[in-house]
Amino acid sequence: MSAFLISLVVIFVAELGDKSQLMAMTFATRFRAWHVLIGITAATALVHLASVALGAALGAALPTGPISILAGLAFLGFALWTLRGDELDDDERDKARRATGSAILAVGGAFFLAELGDKTMLATVTLAADHGGLLALTGVWLGSTVGMVAADALAIVVGQMLGRKLPERVIKYGAAAGFAVFGVILLVEGIIA
């Protein structure tokens, strides 16, 4: 249960202000919210399942202490990445607006591709490497998927109701602080182990 809760919170915070959330808002202005949410959920579940598998393989190959230290350093890096910011470029924004065919497939495909190598995918790999056992890995997968979908659902609501993004500065600093806190905790655990 702790792997689920940690993953949910970390990925929810990581997703705030991320380009995926901006994509969700853009898609929500064009398609029905329910279709956007289904597409996001399917893509997220697949990407995070692969992320957990990769993290589990790394976790099995490396000792626990160094993994926690590397995970802590990675999370501090994610905090800096978050402060740098993430925006949709004109090409990505145009693709989101012009998506044709099934809304669910368009949104799912766009999100699947956008998440490959994204900080939420890398954070999920890191969390999975730090948690062993099938039950904990399942918790990481479910928690990271629910966390991302919840953050993107928030963006969908905002996109449909307000048509503009949340205050970027507050989101950026809050997400960076969350990553930094989890990074320090993992560093301390790694040093103590």
PDB file of C-alpha atoms in Angstrom:
ATOM      1  CA  MET A   1       0.000   0.000   0.000  1.00  0.00           C
ATOM      2  CA  SER A   2       2.880   2.391   0.726  1.00  0.00           C
ATOM      3  CA  ALA A   3       4.301   1.844  -2.792  1.00  0.00           C
ATOM      4  CA  PHE A   4       0.870   2.747  -4.204  1.00  0.00           C
ATOM      5  CA  LEU A   5       0.504   5.904  -2.113  1.00  0.00           C
ATOM      6  CA  ILE A   6       4.066   7.127  -2.676  1.00  0.00           C
ATOM      7  CA  SER A   7       3.772   6.523  -6.420  1.00  0.00           C
ATOM      8  CA  LEU A   8       0.384   8.228  -6.603  1.00  0.00           C
ATOM      9  CA  VAL A   9       1.614  11.364  -4.834  1.00  0.00           C
ATOM     10  CA  VAL A  10       4.973  11.556  -6.633  1.00  0.00           C
ATOM     11  CA  ILE A  11       3.506  11.097 -10.106  1.00  0.00           C
ATOM     12  CA  PHE A  12       0.542  13.404  -9.424  1.00  0.00           C
ATOM     13  CA  VAL A  13       2.952  16.158  -8.373  1.00  0.00           C
ATOM     14  CA  ALA A  14       5.296  15.397 -11.291  1.00  0.00           C
ATOM     15  CA  GLU A  15       2.460  15.693 -13.779  1.00  0.00           C
ATOM     16  CA  LEU A  16       1.386  19.143 -12.575  1.00  0.00           C
ATOM     17  CA  GLY A  17       2.528  21.652 -15.169  1.00  0.00           C
ATOM     18  CA  ASP A  18       3.908  18.899 -17.428  1.00  0.00           C
ATOM     19  CA  LYS A  19       3.372  19.044 -21.194  1.00  0.00           C
ATOM     20  CA  SER A  20       1.022  16.053 -20.891  1.00  0.00           C
ATOM     21  CA  GLN A  21      -1.260  18.126 -18.713  1.00  0.00           C
ATOM     22  CA  LEU A  22      -1.120  20.918 -21.281  1.00  0.00           C
ATOM     23  CA  MET A  23      -2.013  18.351 -23.971  1.00  0.00           C
ATOM     24  CA  ALA A  24      -4.960  17.154 -21.859  1.00  0.00           C
ATOM     25  CA  MET A  25      -6.266  20.717 -21.634  1.00  0.00           C
ATOM     26  CA  THR A  26      -5.855  21.186 -25.383  1.00  0.00           C
ATOM     27  CA  PHE A  27      -7.629  17.917 -26.211  1.00  0.00           C
ATOM     28  CA  ALA A  28     -10.395  18.794 -23.732  1.00  0.00           C
ATOM     29  CA  THR A  29     -11.199  21.909 -25.721  1.00  0.00           C
ATOM     30  CA  ARG A  30     -11.775  19.745 -28.823  1.00  0.00           C
ATOM     31  CA  PHE A  31     -13.124  16.355 -27.635  1.00  0.00           C
ATOM     32  CA  ARG A  32     -15.481  15.096 -24.979  1.00  0.00           C
ATOM     33  CA  ALA A  33     -13.840  14.911 -21.574  1.00  0.00           C
ATOM     34  CA  TRP A  34     -14.706  11.222 -21.169  1.00  0.00           C
ATOM     35  CA  HIS A  35     -12.958  10.286 -24.445  1.00  0.00           C
ATOM     36  CA  VAL A  36      -9.868  12.271 -23.493  1.00  0.00           C
ATOM     37  CA  LEU A  37      -9.735  10.601 -20.074  1.00  0.00           C
ATOM     38  CA  ILE A  38     -10.073   7.084 -21.539  1.00  0.00           C
ATOM     39  CA  GLY A  39      -7.281   7.749 -24.041  1.00  0.00           C
ATOM     40  CA  ILE A  40      -5.004   9.131 -21.322  1.00  0.00           C
ATOM     41  CA  THR A  41      -5.731   6.206 -18.999  1.00  0.00           C
ATOM     42  CA  ALA A  42      -4.964   3.561 -21.627  1.00  0.00           C
ATOM     43  CA  ALA A  43      -1.718   5.223 -22.717  1.00  0.00           C
ATOM     44  CA  THR A  44      -0.607   5.852 -19.148  1.00  0.00           C
ATOM     45  CA  ALA A  45      -1.297   2.275 -18.052  1.00  0.00           C
ATOM     46  CA  LEU A  46       0.841   0.911 -20.918  1.00  0.00           C
ATOM     47  CA  VAL A  47       3.757   3.321 -20.487  1.00  0.00           C
ATOM     48  CA  HIS A  48       3.849   2.891 -16.722  1.00  0.00           C
ATOM     49  CA  LEU A  49       3.653  -0.909 -16.982  1.00  0.00           C
ATOM     50  CA  ALA A  50       6.769  -0.830 -19.172  1.00  0.00           C
ATOM     51  CA  SER A  51       8.379   1.636 -16.756  1.00  0.00           C
ATOM     52  CA  VAL A  52       7.721  -0.646 -13.780  1.00  0.00           C
ATOM     53  CA  ALA A  53       9.155  -3.641 -15.655  1.00  0.00           C
ATOM     54  CA  LEU A  54      12.303  -1.669 -16.477  1.00  0.00           C
ATOM     55  CA  GLY A  55      12.605  -0.395 -12.901  1.00  0.00           C
ATOM     56  CA  ALA A  56      12.114  -3.892 -11.473  1.00  0.00           C
ATOM     57  CA  ALA A  57      14.885  -5.269 -13.693  1.00  0.00           C
ATOM     58  CA  LEU A  58      17.237  -2.499 -12.571  1.00  0.00           C
ATOM     59  CA  GLY A  59      16.219  -2.989  -8.939  1.00  0.00           C
ATOM     60  CA  ALA A  60      16.942  -6.728  -9.069  1.00  0.00           C
ATOM     61  CA  ALA A  61      20.379  -6.146 -10.593  1.00  0.00           C
ATOM     62  CA  LEU A  62      21.618  -3.492  -8.143  1.00  0.00           C
ATOM     63  CA  PRO A  63      21.986  -3.382  -4.322  1.00  0.00           C
ATOM     64  CA  THR A  64      19.386  -1.435  -2.301  1.00  0.00           C
ATOM     65  CA  GLY A  65      21.597   1.344  -0.845  1.00  0.00           C
ATOM     66  CA  PRO A  66      23.007   2.591  -4.150  1.00  0.00           C
ATOM     67  CA  ILE A  67      19.543   2.382  -5.755  1.00  0.00           C
ATOM     68  CA  SER A  68      18.109   4.681  -3.074  1.00  0.00           C
ATOM     69  CA  ILE A  69      20.982   7.124  -3.506  1.00  0.00           C
ATOM     70  CA  LEU A  70      20.573   7.103  -7.308  1.00  0.00           C
ATOM     71  CA  ALA A  71      16.812   7.466  -6.914  1.00  0.00           C
ATOM     72  CA  GLY A  72      17.293  10.404  -4.553  1.00  0.00           C
ATOM     73  CA  LEU A  73      19.664  12.095  -6.978  1.00  0.00           C
ATOM     74  CA  ALA A  74      17.231  11.404  -9.832  1.00  0.00           C
ATOM     75  CA  PHE A  75      14.389  13.011  -7.891  1.00  0.00           C
ATOM     76  CA  LEU A  76      16.527  16.070  -7.167  1.00  0.00           C
ATOM     77  CA  GLY A  77      17.193  16.185 -10.915  1.00  0.00           C
ATOM     78  CA  PHE A  78      13.452  15.926 -11.566  1.00  0.00           C
ATOM     79  CA  ALA A  79      12.960  18.895  -9.215  1.00  0.00           C
ATOM     80  CA  LEU A  80      15.372  20.956 -11.318  1.00  0.00           C
ATOM     81  CA  TRP A  81      13.725  19.715 -14.535  1.00  0.00           C
ATOM     82  CA  THR A  82      10.351  20.806 -13.170  1.00  0.00           C
ATOM     83  CA  LEU A  83      11.687  24.270 -12.335  1.00  0.00           C
ATOM     84  CA  ARG A  84      12.971  24.574 -15.898  1.00  0.00           C
ATOM     85  CA  GLY A  85       9.412  24.063 -17.092  1.00  0.00           C
ATOM     86  CA  ASP A  86       7.745  22.128 -19.843  1.00  0.00           C
ATOM     87  CA  GLU A  87       5.689  23.601 -22.657  1.00  0.00           C
ATOM     88  CA  LEU A  88       3.996  22.378 -25.774  1.00  0.00           C
ATOM     89  CA  ASP A  89       5.762  23.570 -28.884  1.00  0.00           C
ATOM     90  CA  ASP A  90       3.704  24.838 -31.811  1.00  0.00           C
ATOM     91  CA  ASP A  91       3.901  21.497 -33.621  1.00  0.00           C
ATOM     92  CA  GLU A  92       2.621  19.538 -30.593  1.00  0.00           C
ATOM     93  CA  ARG A  93      -0.170  22.083 -30.032  1.00  0.00           C
ATOM     94  CA  ASP A  94      -1.243  21.862 -33.688  1.00  0.00           C
ATOM     95  CA  LYS A  95      -1.274  18.044 -33.593  1.00  0.00           C
ATOM     96  CA  ALA A  96      -3.515  18.121 -30.524  1.00  0.00           C
ATOM     97  CA  ARG A  97      -5.916  20.529 -32.251  1.00  0.00           C
ATOM     98  CA  ARG A  98      -6.035  18.708 -35.611  1.00  0.00           C
ATOM     99  CA  ALA A  99      -6.348  15.143 -34.313  1.00  0.00           C
ATOM    100  CA  THR A 100      -8.803  13.236 -36.489  1.00  0.00           C
ATOM    101  CA  GLY A 101     -10.484   9.860 -36.242  1.00  0.00           C
ATOM    102  CA  SER A 102     -11.418   8.380 -32.920  1.00  0.00           C
ATOM    103  CA  ALA A 103     -10.778  10.824 -30.105  1.00  0.00           C
ATOM    104  CA  ILE A 104      -9.746   7.994 -27.790  1.00  0.00           C
ATOM    105  CA  LEU A 105      -7.162   6.672 -30.272  1.00  0.00           C
ATOM    106  CA  ALA A 106      -5.890  10.152 -31.099  1.00  0.00           C
ATOM    107  CA  VAL A 107      -5.482  11.100 -27.441  1.00  0.00           C
ATOM    108  CA  GLY A 108      -4.084   7.685 -26.459  1.00  0.00           C
ATOM    109  CA  GLY A 109      -1.520   7.682 -29.258  1.00  0.00           C
ATOM    110  CA  ALA A 110      -0.428  11.237 -28.548  1.00  0.00           C
ATOM    111  CA  PHE A 111      -0.066  10.570 -24.835  1.00  0.00           C
ATOM    112  CA  PHE A 112       1.786   7.292 -25.341  1.00  0.00           C
ATOM    113  CA  LEU A 113       4.378   9.002 -27.520  1.00  0.00           C
ATOM    114  CA  ALA A 114       4.603  12.087 -25.308  1.00  0.00           C
ATOM    115  CA  GLU A 115       5.261  10.015 -22.182  1.00  0.00           C
ATOM    116  CA  LEU A 116       8.146   7.978 -23.606  1.00  0.00           C
ATOM    117  CA  GLY A 117      11.223   9.344 -21.853  1.00  0.00           C
ATOM    118  CA  ASP A 118       9.186  11.965 -19.968  1.00  0.00           C
ATOM    119  CA  LYS A 119       9.931  12.742 -16.318  1.00  0.00           C
ATOM    120  CA  THR A 120       6.839  10.848 -15.119  1.00  0.00           C
ATOM    121  CA  MET A 121       8.035   7.721 -16.951  1.00  0.00           C
ATOM    122  CA  LEU A 122      11.526   8.110 -15.503  1.00  0.00           C
ATOM    123  CA  ALA A 123      10.083   8.747 -12.036  1.00  0.00           C
ATOM    124  CA  THR A 124       8.042   5.537 -12.337  1.00  0.00           C
ATOM    125  CA  VAL A 125      11.176   3.588 -13.361  1.00  0.00           C
ATOM    126  CA  THR A 126      12.952   5.058 -10.329  1.00  0.00           C
ATOM    127  CA  LEU A 127      10.123   4.179  -7.940  1.00  0.00           C
ATOM    128  CA  ALA A 128       9.930   0.617  -9.280  1.00  0.00           C
ATOM    129  CA  ALA A 129      13.699   0.163  -8.918  1.00  0.00           C
ATOM    130  CA  ASP A 130      13.369   1.200  -5.276  1.00  0.00           C
ATOM    131  CA  HIS A 131      10.503  -1.233  -4.498  1.00  0.00           C
ATOM    132  CA  GLY A 132      10.845  -4.984  -4.760  1.00  0.00           C
ATOM    133  CA  GLY A 133       8.263  -7.738  -4.899  1.00  0.00           C
ATOM    134  CA  LEU A 134       5.267  -8.245  -7.124  1.00  0.00           C
ATOM    135  CA  LEU A 135       2.812  -6.602  -4.722  1.00  0.00           C
ATOM    136  CA  ALA A 136       4.940  -3.451  -4.309  1.00  0.00           C
ATOM    137  CA  LEU A 137       5.584  -3.242  -8.067  1.00  0.00           C
ATOM    138  CA  THR A 138       1.858  -3.569  -8.720  1.00  0.00           C
ATOM    139  CA  GLY A 139       1.352  -0.747  -6.215  1.00  0.00           C
ATOM    140  CA  VAL A 140       3.897   1.412  -8.074  1.00  0.00           C
ATOM    141  CA  TRP A 141       2.176   0.727 -11.400  1.00  0.00           C
ATOM    142  CA  LEU A 142      -1.337   1.403 -10.101  1.00  0.00           C
ATOM    143  CA  GLY A 143      -0.257   4.418  -8.021  1.00  0.00           C
ATOM    144  CA  SER A 144       1.694   6.034 -10.849  1.00  0.00           C
ATOM    145  CA  THR A 145      -1.138   5.420 -13.304  1.00  0.00           C
ATOM    146  CA  VAL A 146      -3.817   6.793 -10.954  1.00  0.00           C
ATOM    147  CA  GLY A 147      -1.618   9.769 -10.030  1.00  0.00           C
ATOM    148  CA  MET A 148      -1.049  10.745 -13.643  1.00  0.00           C
ATOM    149  CA  VAL A 149      -4.659  10.210 -14.686  1.00  0.00           C
ATOM    150  CA  ALA A 150      -5.863  12.253 -11.691  1.00  0.00           C
ATOM    151  CA  ALA A 151      -3.544  15.153 -12.569  1.00  0.00           C
ATOM    152  CA  ASP A 152      -4.596  15.016 -16.215  1.00  0.00           C
ATOM    153  CA  ALA A 153      -8.270  14.774 -15.212  1.00  0.00           C
ATOM    154  CA  LEU A 154      -7.746  18.012 -13.316  1.00  0.00           C
ATOM    155  CA  ALA A 155      -6.315  19.516 -16.507  1.00  0.00           C
ATOM    156  CA  ILE A 156      -9.310  18.271 -18.497  1.00  0.00           C
ATOM    157  CA  VAL A 157     -11.714  19.951 -16.085  1.00  0.00           C
ATOM    158  CA  VAL A 158      -9.698  23.149 -16.187  1.00  0.00           C
ATOM    159  CA  GLY A 159      -9.391  22.940 -19.978  1.00  0.00           C
ATOM    160  CA  GLN A 160     -13.116  22.515 -20.429  1.00  0.00           C
ATOM    161  CA  MET A 161     -14.290  24.962 -17.797  1.00  0.00           C
ATOM    162  CA  LEU A 162     -11.717  27.711 -17.964  1.00  0.00           C
ATOM    163  CA  GLY A 163      -9.982  27.189 -21.299  1.00  0.00           C
ATOM    164  CA  ARG A 164      -6.655  28.293 -19.825  1.00  0.00           C
ATOM    165  CA  LYS A 165      -3.963  26.708 -17.680  1.00  0.00           C
ATOM    166  CA  LEU A 166      -3.498  26.907 -13.940  1.00  0.00           C
ATOM    167  CA  PRO A 167      -1.075  29.477 -12.500  1.00  0.00           C
ATOM    168  CA  GLU A 168       2.167  28.043 -13.854  1.00  0.00           C
ATOM    169  CA  ARG A 169       4.533  29.482 -11.240  1.00  0.00           C
ATOM    170  CA  VAL A 170       2.673  27.973  -8.270  1.00  0.00           C
ATOM    171  CA  ILE A 171       2.420  24.582  -9.973  1.00  0.00           C
ATOM    172  CA  LYS A 172       6.060  24.598 -11.025  1.00  0.00           C
ATOM    173  CA  TYR A 173       7.425  25.461  -7.565  1.00  0.00           C
ATOM    174  CA  GLY A 174       5.077  23.058  -5.779  1.00  0.00           C
ATOM    175  CA  ALA A 175       6.017  20.145  -8.042  1.00  0.00           C
ATOM    176  CA  ALA A 176       9.736  20.938  -7.740  1.00  0.00           C
ATOM    177  CA  ALA A 177       9.457  21.079  -3.948  1.00  0.00           C
ATOM    178  CA  GLY A 178       7.684  17.712  -3.908  1.00  0.00           C
ATOM    179  CA  PHE A 179      10.426  16.114  -5.994  1.00  0.00           C
ATOM    180  CA  ALA A 180      13.104  17.659  -3.784  1.00  0.00           C
ATOM    181  CA  VAL A 181      11.460  16.325  -0.602  1.00  0.00           C
ATOM    182  CA  PHE A 182      11.185  12.797  -2.012  1.00  0.00           C
ATOM    183  CA  GLY A 183      14.768  13.060  -3.313  1.00  0.00           C
ATOM    184  CA  VAL A 184      16.132  13.963   0.123  1.00  0.00           C
ATOM    185  CA  ILE A 185      14.133  11.150   1.762  1.00  0.00           C
ATOM    186  CA  LEU A 186      15.522   8.609  -0.713  1.00  0.00           C
ATOM    187  CA  LEU A 187      19.069   9.913  -0.251  1.00  0.00           C
ATOM    188  CA  VAL A 188      18.792   9.550   3.524  1.00  0.00           C
ATOM    189  CA  GLU A 189      17.378   6.013   3.151  1.00  0.00           C
ATOM    190  CA  GLY A 190      20.233   5.094   0.800  1.00  0.00           C
ATOM    191  CA  ILE A 191      22.911   6.432   3.104  1.00  0.00           C
ATOM    192  CA  ILE A 192      21.431   4.707   6.160  1.00  0.00           C
ATOM    193  CA  ALA A 193      20.985   1.343   4.332  1.00  0.00           C
TER     194      ALA A 193
END
